[in-house]
Structures are given as C-alpha cells and as structure tokens.
Amino acid sequence: MAQLTAIRFHKTGGPEVLGAIRLPVTVPGPGEVLIRHTAIGVNFIDTYHRSGLYPASLPCTPGMEAAGIVEAVGEGVDHLAPGDRCVYFAPSPGSYATHRAVPGRFVVALPETVSDEAAAAGWLKACTTEFLVERCARVQAGDRVVVTAAAGGMGLLLCQWLRAVEAQVIAVASTADKRALALAHGAEHAIGYDAMAAEVRALTGGAGADVVIDGVGKTTFLPALDALRRRGLLVSFGNASGPVGAVDFALLAQKGSLFATRPRMFDYYATSEDFALGTSRVFAMWPKLSITIGQRYPLVEAARCHADLEARATTGSALLIP
Ligand code: NDP
C-alpha cells in the first residue's frame, strides 16, 4: 500500500512536539478529493493548534491549506479529475503531509497562470483578506486603515488589497526592514509599535484611523482602540502575541463609541454561496496581488518553521515543501 509522510503532534507544546510519521495513503470517501501536495501553506493558526491555544483533537496533523495534484476523487465529485492542479483551505487541520483527502467543496482547480507555490502561500490568506476588507470592515476608497504585522503573510496581502480599493494604509511592523517591505507593497506610511496610537493620530491630523485590522492581539488591543477615530472600527482577527482576553465593554464608549469585531474565516466562508462569492472575488483580484514567499522549508522541518514564525523572524508567507 502507498505510504504518505505526515507531521504530527501527540501532545500540545512548543515546536519540538512536531514529528514525522509514515501512514498509509487513504482512499477518498464520498465527496472527497485525494491530493498529492506540491506545496503546503503555513499559517499562524497552525501554531495555535500545536500550542493548545485553539483546541485540536490529538494526535493532530497541523495545516489548513495546500496546493497539489488530484490523485483520485470520491463519489459525487464532478468538478475535478485525477491530474488536475488544485488548491484548498480546509476547516480542520491536516495539511502538513505529502497527501491528504479533503472535502471536495473546498478544493478549486488552479488556472495555468497561478503557480502551485503562489497558491499554497496565498490562497487562505487572500480569502481571509477578501472577507476582512470587503465583507467585514467594508472598507471604502479614502478610508485610513491601520494594519499591524504588516510585513507578514496576511499583512502584505492586506496592504496590497487595501491599496487596490484605494484605501490609505498605515502599516505597523517591528523592524525597519519589515516597514520597508510594507511600503513596497502599497502602504502609505509605516510605523513601529512603540507609539502606535500617537503616530496614527499624527498621520491623520489628530482624527484617528477609520479602521484598524489587527492580527497581533494581546499587545496591540488597547493601542488599536486609541488609534481609532470616533465611531471607528477595530477588526481583531488574530492572536500572534496572545489572546486579547476579557474586555471591558464600556471601553468602546469611553474611547469614542467605537465598533469592534472578532471575525473568523469560516463564518464568512460558511455556505457554498459565501464560498463562491469570496473565491470569485479573490480570483478577480489575484492579478493585482504579488504573493511574497519569504521562506521555504522541507516538510520534515516544520518545527523550525514554527519556531521562526513565533520568533517574528519571517516575512511574507512560509511554505513547507513535501
Ligand atoms: P504572520 O506572517 O503575520 O506572522 C505573525 C507576525 O505577527 C510576526 O511576524 C510579527 O510581525 C507579529 N507579531 C507581533 N507580536 C508577536 C509575537 N509576540 N509573537 C509572534 N509574532 C508577533 O502570520 P500570518 O499571516 O499567518 O497570520 C497573521 C494573523 O492573522 C495571525 O494572528 C492569524 O491568527 C490571523 N489569521 C486569522 C484568520 C481568521 O479567520 N480570523 C485567518 C488567517 C489568519 P512584527 O514583527 O512586525 O510584529
């Protein structure tokens, strides 16, 4: 029987809990597609599953997205055939492997113009960018939008997408090199974290930003609220520095009748209509996006990749190569 290699953890913890195992390749069940991965996208959420911040059933193979070649399709799958190039994101982990069977409804065929690596590095992140900018924050041309971790995988896509819809981006990143990268990807201004709120106010004539899109979480929550204009919107979509935790609801009133939301991708890609709407918009925007692959690691070095991601040592997207 054919074998696959997968990265697994049997208990939650640091990157060292990740190890490689060999398993039989499964046959796709009804509605499933068996994919031989050619490139696996790494997302910060993979570290949350590994650390235990987000629950995952053990043993767990992390990973939410990959690109590859269809090897076989289960009963009822008619939009793909063996040999097709494809990409997917899945609602449950399991992508850090040479092969994976995934529900066909999440798998899309790749046009010739999109490489496997670009797809694996950018698909989940571009779909997230789409829903954050267009359906969650509903950013308008001329809006002033703060993006934290602006040189990361999500950050560089947010900068580009926001620029494309004619918003003005104030990028926040920890080093001068990261800030230069954000500027090169469409940000109008780039600042550090230390005086984030004051600098945003200075750049907006004292008014504050219309929207803050923040994936850093714990350390930027209060500065983000302080950076907003009256009735501005905080979109808090991640926890790279740790979860925000309990929030005093009255803060929103004290800081100017603010709005705040904590969106998850799978509430915006919940139905087949959402999926069709979001992915068609991403394909329409794709030619305007440049996917920055900042690092590539062999699949079996997933632990090193996680350590780099958590040490803020990466830029753009990271890939695991089977
Ligand atoms: P990134 O490539 O952005 O890497 C994380 C970045 O966060 C770091 O490079 C760093 O940039 C910044 N950061 C700030 N503080 C810390 C810290 N204490 N430890 C580590 N990093 C820190 O990752 P992704 O693009 O994969 O993800 C970005 C965010 O988007 C994550 O929070 C993720 O959970 C979220 N996300 C949420 C989704 C949703 O549906 N809600 C979907 C997809 C992603 P710097 O050094 O500049 O601060």
Short mmCIF file of C-alpha atoms and ligand atoms in Angstrom, two decimals:
data_model
loop_
_atom_site.label_atom_id
_atom_site.label_comp_id
_atom_site.label_asym_id
_atom_site.label_seq_id
_atom_site.Cartn_x
_atom_site.Cartn_y
_atom_site.Cartn_z
CA MET A 1 0.00 0.00 0.00
CA ALA A 2 1.24 3.52 -0.85
CA GLN A 3 2.57 5.48 2.10
CA LEU A 4 2.46 9.17 2.97
CA THR A 5 4.60 11.28 5.29
CA ALA A 6 2.80 13.48 7.80
CA ILE A 7 3.89 15.84 10.57
CA ARG A 8 2.08 15.06 13.80
CA PHE A 9 1.93 16.07 17.43
CA HIS A 10 0.62 13.77 20.14
CA LYS A 11 0.61 16.41 22.89
CA THR A 12 0.42 20.19 22.68
CA GLY A 13 3.53 22.29 23.33
CA GLY A 14 6.39 24.08 21.60
CA PRO A 15 7.66 23.39 18.08
CA GLU A 16 9.58 20.36 19.41
CA VAL A 17 6.33 18.35 19.71
CA LEU A 18 6.16 18.15 15.89
CA GLY A 19 7.48 14.89 14.44
CA ALA A 20 7.25 12.99 11.14
CA ILE A 21 5.42 9.68 10.74
CA ARG A 22 4.58 7.33 7.87
CA LEU A 23 0.96 6.30 7.26
CA PRO A 24 -0.97 4.52 4.51
CA VAL A 25 -2.46 6.80 1.85
CA THR A 26 -6.23 6.84 2.31
CA VAL A 27 -8.85 6.31 -0.39
CA PRO A 28 -11.08 9.40 -0.80
CA GLY A 29 -14.55 8.91 0.66
CA PRO A 30 -17.78 10.20 -0.90
CA GLY A 31 -17.41 13.90 -1.72
CA GLU A 32 -13.66 13.85 -1.02
CA VAL A 33 -10.62 14.57 -3.17
CA LEU A 34 -7.26 12.88 -2.59
CA ILE A 35 -4.47 15.37 -3.28
CA ARG A 36 -0.72 14.84 -3.58
CA HIS A 37 0.64 18.06 -2.15
CA THR A 38 3.32 20.01 -4.00
CA ALA A 39 3.42 22.99 -1.60
CA ILE A 40 1.86 23.47 1.83
CA GLY A 41 0.93 26.92 3.15
CA VAL A 42 1.87 27.75 6.74
CA ASN A 43 -0.48 29.93 8.77
CA PHE A 44 -0.13 31.29 12.28
CA ILE A 45 -3.24 29.30 13.25
CA ASP A 46 -1.13 26.14 12.85
CA THR A 47 0.92 27.28 15.86
CA TYR A 48 -2.28 27.85 17.88
CA HIS A 49 -3.36 24.24 17.24
CA ARG A 50 0.12 22.99 18.18
CA SER A 51 0.37 25.09 21.37
CA GLY A 52 -3.16 24.25 22.51
CA LEU A 53 -4.45 27.85 22.25
CA TYR A 54 -7.08 26.54 19.81
CA PRO A 55 -8.48 23.06 20.52
CA ALA A 56 -7.48 20.21 18.19
CA SER A 57 -8.15 16.50 18.64
CA LEU A 58 -4.98 14.51 19.28
CA PRO A 59 -2.96 13.17 17.62
CA CYS A 60 -3.09 16.10 15.22
CA THR A 61 -1.51 16.90 11.87
CA PRO A 62 -1.50 20.70 11.62
CA GLY A 63 -2.08 22.74 8.48
CA MET A 64 -5.13 24.31 6.85
CA GLU A 65 -4.11 24.72 3.20
CA ALA A 66 -2.04 23.29 0.36
CA ALA A 67 -1.74 23.07 -3.40
CA GLY A 68 -1.09 19.92 -5.40
CA ILE A 69 -2.30 17.39 -7.94
CA VAL A 70 -5.57 15.47 -7.70
CA GLU A 71 -4.78 11.75 -7.38
CA ALA A 72 -8.32 10.40 -7.02
CA VAL A 73 -11.85 11.68 -6.44
CA GLY A 74 -14.62 10.15 -4.32
CA GLU A 75 -18.18 9.52 -5.37
CA GLY A 76 -20.10 12.69 -6.19
CA VAL A 77 -17.11 14.89 -7.02
CA ASP A 78 -17.53 16.13 -10.56
CA HIS A 79 -15.64 19.44 -10.71
CA LEU A 80 -12.17 17.83 -10.53
CA ALA A 81 -10.43 14.83 -12.10
CA PRO A 82 -7.15 12.98 -11.47
CA GLY A 83 -4.22 15.03 -12.77
CA ASP A 84 -5.83 18.44 -12.14
CA ARG A 85 -3.76 21.05 -10.31
CA CYS A 86 -5.66 22.44 -7.35
CA VAL A 87 -5.58 24.41 -4.11
CA TYR A 88 -7.72 24.26 -0.98
CA PHE A 89 -8.18 25.52 2.53
CA ALA A 90 -9.95 23.22 4.93
CA PRO A 91 -11.91 23.92 8.11
CA SER A 92 -9.91 21.37 10.09
CA PRO A 93 -6.15 20.74 10.35
CA GLY A 94 -4.31 18.02 8.42
CA SER A 95 -2.30 19.60 5.59
CA TYR A 96 1.28 19.07 6.85
CA ALA A 97 1.53 15.84 4.85
CA THR A 98 2.53 14.62 1.43
CA HIS A 99 -1.09 13.60 0.71
CA ARG A 100 -4.49 14.49 2.12
CA ALA A 101 -8.12 13.62 1.38
CA VAL A 102 -10.24 16.78 1.79
CA PRO A 103 -13.92 17.62 1.20
CA GLY A 104 -14.22 18.47 -2.49
CA ARG A 105 -16.32 21.56 -1.84
CA PHE A 106 -13.19 23.31 -0.51
CA VAL A 107 -10.98 22.38 -3.47
CA VAL A 108 -10.67 24.58 -6.56
CA ALA A 109 -8.86 23.89 -9.83
CA LEU A 110 -5.90 26.17 -10.46
CA PRO A 111 -5.64 28.19 -13.66
CA GLU A 112 -2.34 27.85 -15.56
CA THR A 113 -1.42 31.40 -14.60
CA VAL A 114 -1.25 30.56 -10.86
CA SER A 115 1.73 28.50 -9.67
CA ASP A 116 1.35 25.82 -7.00
CA GLU A 117 3.67 27.71 -4.67
CA ALA A 118 1.87 31.04 -5.03
CA ALA A 119 -1.47 29.29 -4.49
CA ALA A 120 -0.30 27.47 -1.35
CA ALA A 121 1.30 30.63 0.02
CA GLY A 122 -1.59 32.93 -0.73
CA TRP A 123 -4.94 31.16 -1.03
CA LEU A 124 -6.19 31.06 2.57
CA LYS A 125 -4.60 34.43 3.28
CA ALA A 126 -6.12 36.09 0.20
CA CYS A 127 -9.56 34.66 1.03
CA THR A 128 -9.13 36.00 4.58
CA THR A 129 -8.08 39.38 3.22
CA GLU A 130 -11.12 39.40 0.96
CA PHE A 131 -13.62 38.86 3.75
CA LEU A 132 -11.85 41.18 6.22
CA VAL A 133 -11.62 44.14 3.85
CA GLU A 134 -14.78 43.76 1.80
CA ARG A 135 -17.40 41.93 3.83
CA CYS A 136 -16.34 42.54 7.43
CA ALA A 137 -14.81 46.06 7.57
CA ARG A 138 -16.47 47.13 4.28
CA VAL A 139 -13.57 49.48 3.62
CA GLN A 140 -14.31 52.39 1.28
CA ALA A 141 -11.98 54.32 -1.01
CA GLY A 142 -10.24 57.02 1.01
CA ASP A 143 -10.56 55.18 4.35
CA ARG A 144 -7.48 55.29 6.53
CA VAL A 145 -6.74 51.77 7.66
CA VAL A 146 -4.10 50.63 10.15
CA VAL A 147 -2.63 47.17 9.50
CA THR A 148 -0.46 45.56 12.20
CA ALA A 149 2.13 42.84 11.47
CA ALA A 150 2.06 44.46 8.05
CA ALA A 151 5.08 42.58 6.64
CA GLY A 152 3.67 39.14 7.50
CA GLY A 153 1.80 36.75 5.24
CA MET A 154 -1.56 38.37 5.93
CA GLY A 155 -0.09 41.83 6.31
CA LEU A 156 1.45 42.12 2.83
CA LEU A 157 -1.79 40.94 1.24
CA LEU A 158 -3.84 43.38 3.30
CA CYS A 159 -1.55 46.26 2.25
CA GLN A 160 -1.94 45.37 -1.44
CA TRP A 161 -5.69 44.72 -1.37
CA LEU A 162 -6.40 47.91 0.59
CA ARG A 163 -4.29 49.92 -1.87
CA ALA A 164 -6.17 48.35 -4.77
CA VAL A 165 -9.50 49.54 -3.34
CA GLU A 166 -7.96 52.99 -2.81
CA ALA A 167 -7.77 52.96 0.96
CA GLN A 168 -4.74 54.53 2.67
CA VAL A 169 -2.73 52.06 4.69
CA ILE A 170 -0.76 52.90 7.82
CA ALA A 171 1.41 49.81 8.28
CA VAL A 172 2.75 48.78 11.69
CA ALA A 173 5.74 46.44 11.88
CA SER A 174 8.57 45.75 14.30
CA THR A 175 11.71 46.46 12.23
CA ALA A 176 12.84 48.97 9.61
CA ASP A 177 13.22 46.17 7.04
CA LYS A 178 9.66 44.99 7.66
CA ARG A 179 8.36 48.54 7.39
CA ALA A 180 10.19 48.99 4.06
CA LEU A 181 8.58 45.78 2.80
CA ALA A 182 5.11 47.03 3.76
CA LEU A 183 5.76 50.33 1.98
CA ALA A 184 6.86 48.40 -1.12
CA HIS A 185 3.53 46.53 -1.03
CA GLY A 186 1.26 49.54 -1.04
CA ALA A 187 1.30 51.05 2.45
CA GLU A 188 1.29 54.85 2.50
CA HIS A 189 3.04 55.13 5.88
CA ALA A 190 4.88 52.65 8.07
CA ILE A 191 5.44 52.98 11.81
CA GLY A 192 6.61 50.89 14.77
CA TYR A 193 4.54 49.62 17.71
CA ASP A 194 6.01 51.78 20.50
CA ALA A 195 3.95 54.90 19.90
CA MET A 196 1.43 53.38 17.50
CA ALA A 197 -1.67 55.32 18.62
CA ALA A 198 0.11 58.69 18.81
CA GLU A 199 1.75 58.20 15.42
CA VAL A 200 -1.55 57.21 13.79
CA ARG A 201 -3.15 60.33 15.25
CA ALA A 202 -0.30 62.49 13.95
CA LEU A 203 -0.66 60.95 10.47
CA THR A 204 -4.43 61.53 10.43
CA GLY A 205 -4.41 65.16 11.54
CA GLY A 206 -5.43 64.18 15.06
CA ALA A 207 -8.61 62.41 13.99
CA GLY A 208 -7.56 58.75 14.19
CA ALA A 209 -7.98 55.91 11.69
CA ASP A 210 -11.30 54.73 10.28
CA VAL A 211 -10.40 51.06 10.71
CA VAL A 212 -7.68 49.02 12.45
CA ILE A 213 -7.18 45.48 11.12
CA ASP A 214 -5.16 43.67 13.78
CA GLY A 215 -3.83 40.12 13.90
CA VAL A 216 -1.39 40.74 16.76
CA GLY A 217 -3.99 40.61 19.54
CA LYS A 218 -2.96 40.99 23.17
CA THR A 219 -0.22 43.63 22.87
CA THR A 220 -1.99 45.83 20.31
CA PHE A 221 -5.59 45.73 21.53
CA LEU A 222 -5.52 48.94 23.60
CA PRO A 223 -3.22 50.89 21.24
CA ALA A 224 -5.56 49.89 18.40
CA LEU A 225 -8.58 51.34 20.21
CA ASP A 226 -6.59 54.52 20.92
CA ALA A 227 -5.64 54.82 17.24
CA LEU A 228 -9.27 54.91 16.03
CA ARG A 229 -11.39 57.93 15.19
CA ARG A 230 -14.73 58.45 16.88
CA ARG A 231 -17.08 55.60 15.80
CA GLY A 232 -14.13 53.83 14.14
CA LEU A 233 -13.91 50.03 13.77
CA LEU A 234 -11.47 47.54 15.24
CA VAL A 235 -11.28 44.23 13.37
CA SER A 236 -9.32 41.95 15.70
CA PHE A 237 -8.70 38.78 13.72
CA GLY A 238 -5.75 37.04 15.39
CA ASN A 239 -3.56 36.43 18.43
CA ALA A 240 0.07 36.39 17.30
CA SER A 241 1.14 37.96 20.65
CA GLY A 242 -1.51 36.08 22.67
CA PRO A 243 -5.28 36.32 23.01
CA VAL A 244 -6.91 39.64 23.91
CA GLY A 245 -8.80 38.06 26.82
CA ALA A 246 -11.70 39.60 28.73
CA VAL A 247 -12.65 43.07 27.57
CA ASP A 248 -14.39 45.88 29.46
CA PHE A 249 -17.26 46.64 27.06
CA ALA A 250 -17.50 50.23 28.39
CA LEU A 251 -14.08 50.94 26.86
CA LEU A 252 -15.75 51.21 23.47
CA ALA A 253 -17.89 54.08 24.76
CA GLN A 254 -15.03 55.78 26.60
CA LYS A 255 -12.79 55.76 23.53
CA GLY A 256 -15.35 57.28 21.15
CA SER A 257 -18.37 55.00 20.59
CA LEU A 258 -16.14 52.52 18.79
CA PHE A 259 -17.13 49.32 16.99
CA ALA A 260 -15.17 46.11 17.43
CA THR A 261 -15.47 42.64 15.93
CA ARG A 262 -13.57 39.35 16.23
CA PRO A 263 -14.22 37.57 12.90
CA ARG A 264 -13.32 34.01 11.86
CA MET A 265 -12.83 32.92 8.28
CA PHE A 266 -15.27 30.03 8.46
CA ASP A 267 -18.15 32.31 9.44
CA TYR A 268 -17.56 34.29 6.25
CA TYR A 269 -16.92 31.19 4.10
CA ALA A 270 -19.73 29.22 5.81
CA THR A 271 -22.06 28.44 2.90
CA SER A 272 -21.49 27.45 -0.72
CA GLU A 273 -22.79 30.92 -1.68
CA ASP A 274 -20.20 32.60 0.59
CA PHE A 275 -17.50 30.37 -0.85
CA ALA A 276 -18.44 31.13 -4.47
CA LEU A 277 -18.69 34.86 -3.77
CA GLY A 278 -15.42 35.10 -1.84
CA THR A 279 -13.31 32.90 -4.11
CA SER A 280 -14.52 34.53 -7.32
CA ARG A 281 -13.56 37.91 -5.87
CA VAL A 282 -10.12 36.53 -4.92
CA PHE A 283 -9.55 35.18 -8.44
CA ALA A 284 -10.56 38.59 -9.84
CA MET A 285 -8.08 40.35 -7.53
CA TRP A 286 -5.27 37.78 -7.88
CA PRO A 287 -3.52 39.52 -10.84
CA LYS A 288 -3.18 42.65 -8.66
CA LEU A 289 -1.56 40.73 -5.79
CA SER A 290 2.05 39.68 -5.54
CA ILE A 291 2.47 36.71 -3.23
CA THR A 292 5.68 37.05 -1.26
CA ILE A 293 7.19 33.70 -0.31
CA GLY A 294 9.66 34.75 2.34
CA GLN A 295 10.75 31.27 3.39
CA ARG A 296 10.60 27.65 2.21
CA TYR A 297 11.28 24.64 4.47
CA PRO A 298 11.30 20.92 3.76
CA LEU A 299 8.08 19.40 5.19
CA VAL A 300 10.06 17.46 7.79
CA GLU A 301 11.46 20.76 9.13
CA ALA A 302 8.04 22.09 10.13
CA ALA A 303 9.28 22.59 13.70
CA ARG A 304 11.96 25.02 12.51
CA CYS A 305 9.35 26.90 10.51
CA HIS A 306 7.08 27.24 13.57
CA ALA A 307 9.99 28.45 15.69
CA ASP A 308 10.84 31.13 13.11
CA LEU A 309 7.21 32.24 12.78
CA GLU A 310 6.79 32.57 16.54
CA ALA A 311 10.13 34.40 16.86
CA ARG A 312 8.86 37.08 14.39
CA ALA A 313 11.75 36.04 12.13
CA THR A 314 9.65 35.58 8.95
CA THR A 315 8.30 37.96 6.33
CA GLY A 316 5.56 37.29 3.82
CA SER A 317 4.35 33.68 3.63
CA ALA A 318 6.17 30.48 4.58
CA LEU A 319 5.88 27.20 2.66
CA LEU A 320 6.57 23.59 3.55
CA ILE A 321 7.77 21.59 0.57
CA PRO A 322 6.99 17.82 0.64
P1 NDP B 1 2.42 36.47 10.11
O1 NDP B 1 3.23 36.16 8.93
O2 NDP B 1 1.74 37.80 10.17
O3 NDP B 1 3.34 36.29 11.39
C1 NDP B 1 2.98 36.85 12.61
C2 NDP B 1 3.52 38.27 12.81
O4 NDP B 1 2.88 38.82 13.95
C3 NDP B 1 5.01 38.33 13.12
O5 NDP B 1 5.84 38.30 12.00
C4 NDP B 1 5.10 39.66 13.86
O6 NDP B 1 5.29 40.75 12.98
C5 NDP B 1 3.71 39.81 14.51
N1 NDP B 1 3.81 39.66 15.97
C6 NDP B 1 3.59 40.64 16.87
N2 NDP B 1 3.78 40.19 18.10
C7 NDP B 1 4.18 38.91 18.01
C8 NDP B 1 4.55 37.93 18.97
N3 NDP B 1 4.56 38.19 20.29
N4 NDP B 1 4.89 36.70 18.52
C9 NDP B 1 4.89 36.41 17.22
N5 NDP B 1 4.53 37.31 16.26
C10 NDP B 1 4.18 38.56 16.66
O7 NDP B 1 1.31 35.34 10.32
P2 NDP B 1 0.01 35.03 9.40
O8 NDP B 1 0.00 35.92 8.23
O9 NDP B 1 -0.07 33.56 9.20
O10 NDP B 1 -1.18 35.41 10.38
C11 NDP B 1 -1.35 36.74 10.84
C12 NDP B 1 -2.54 36.78 11.78
O11 NDP B 1 -3.72 36.50 11.04
C13 NDP B 1 -2.49 35.74 12.90
O12 NDP B 1 -2.89 36.34 14.11
C14 NDP B 1 -3.52 34.73 12.46
O13 NDP B 1 -4.08 34.04 13.53
C15 NDP B 1 -4.53 35.63 11.79
N6 NDP B 1 -5.48 34.96 10.88
C16 NDP B 1 -6.80 34.95 11.24
C17 NDP B 1 -7.74 34.41 10.42
C18 NDP B 1 -9.18 34.49 10.79
O14 NDP B 1 -10.03 33.92 10.11
N7 NDP B 1 -9.54 35.17 11.87
C19 NDP B 1 -7.37 33.74 9.16
C20 NDP B 1 -5.98 33.84 8.84
C21 NDP B 1 -5.06 34.42 9.69
P3 NDP B 1 6.05 42.08 13.57
O15 NDP B 1 7.41 41.60 13.97
O16 NDP B 1 6.04 43.08 12.51
O17 NDP B 1 5.22 42.49 14.75
#
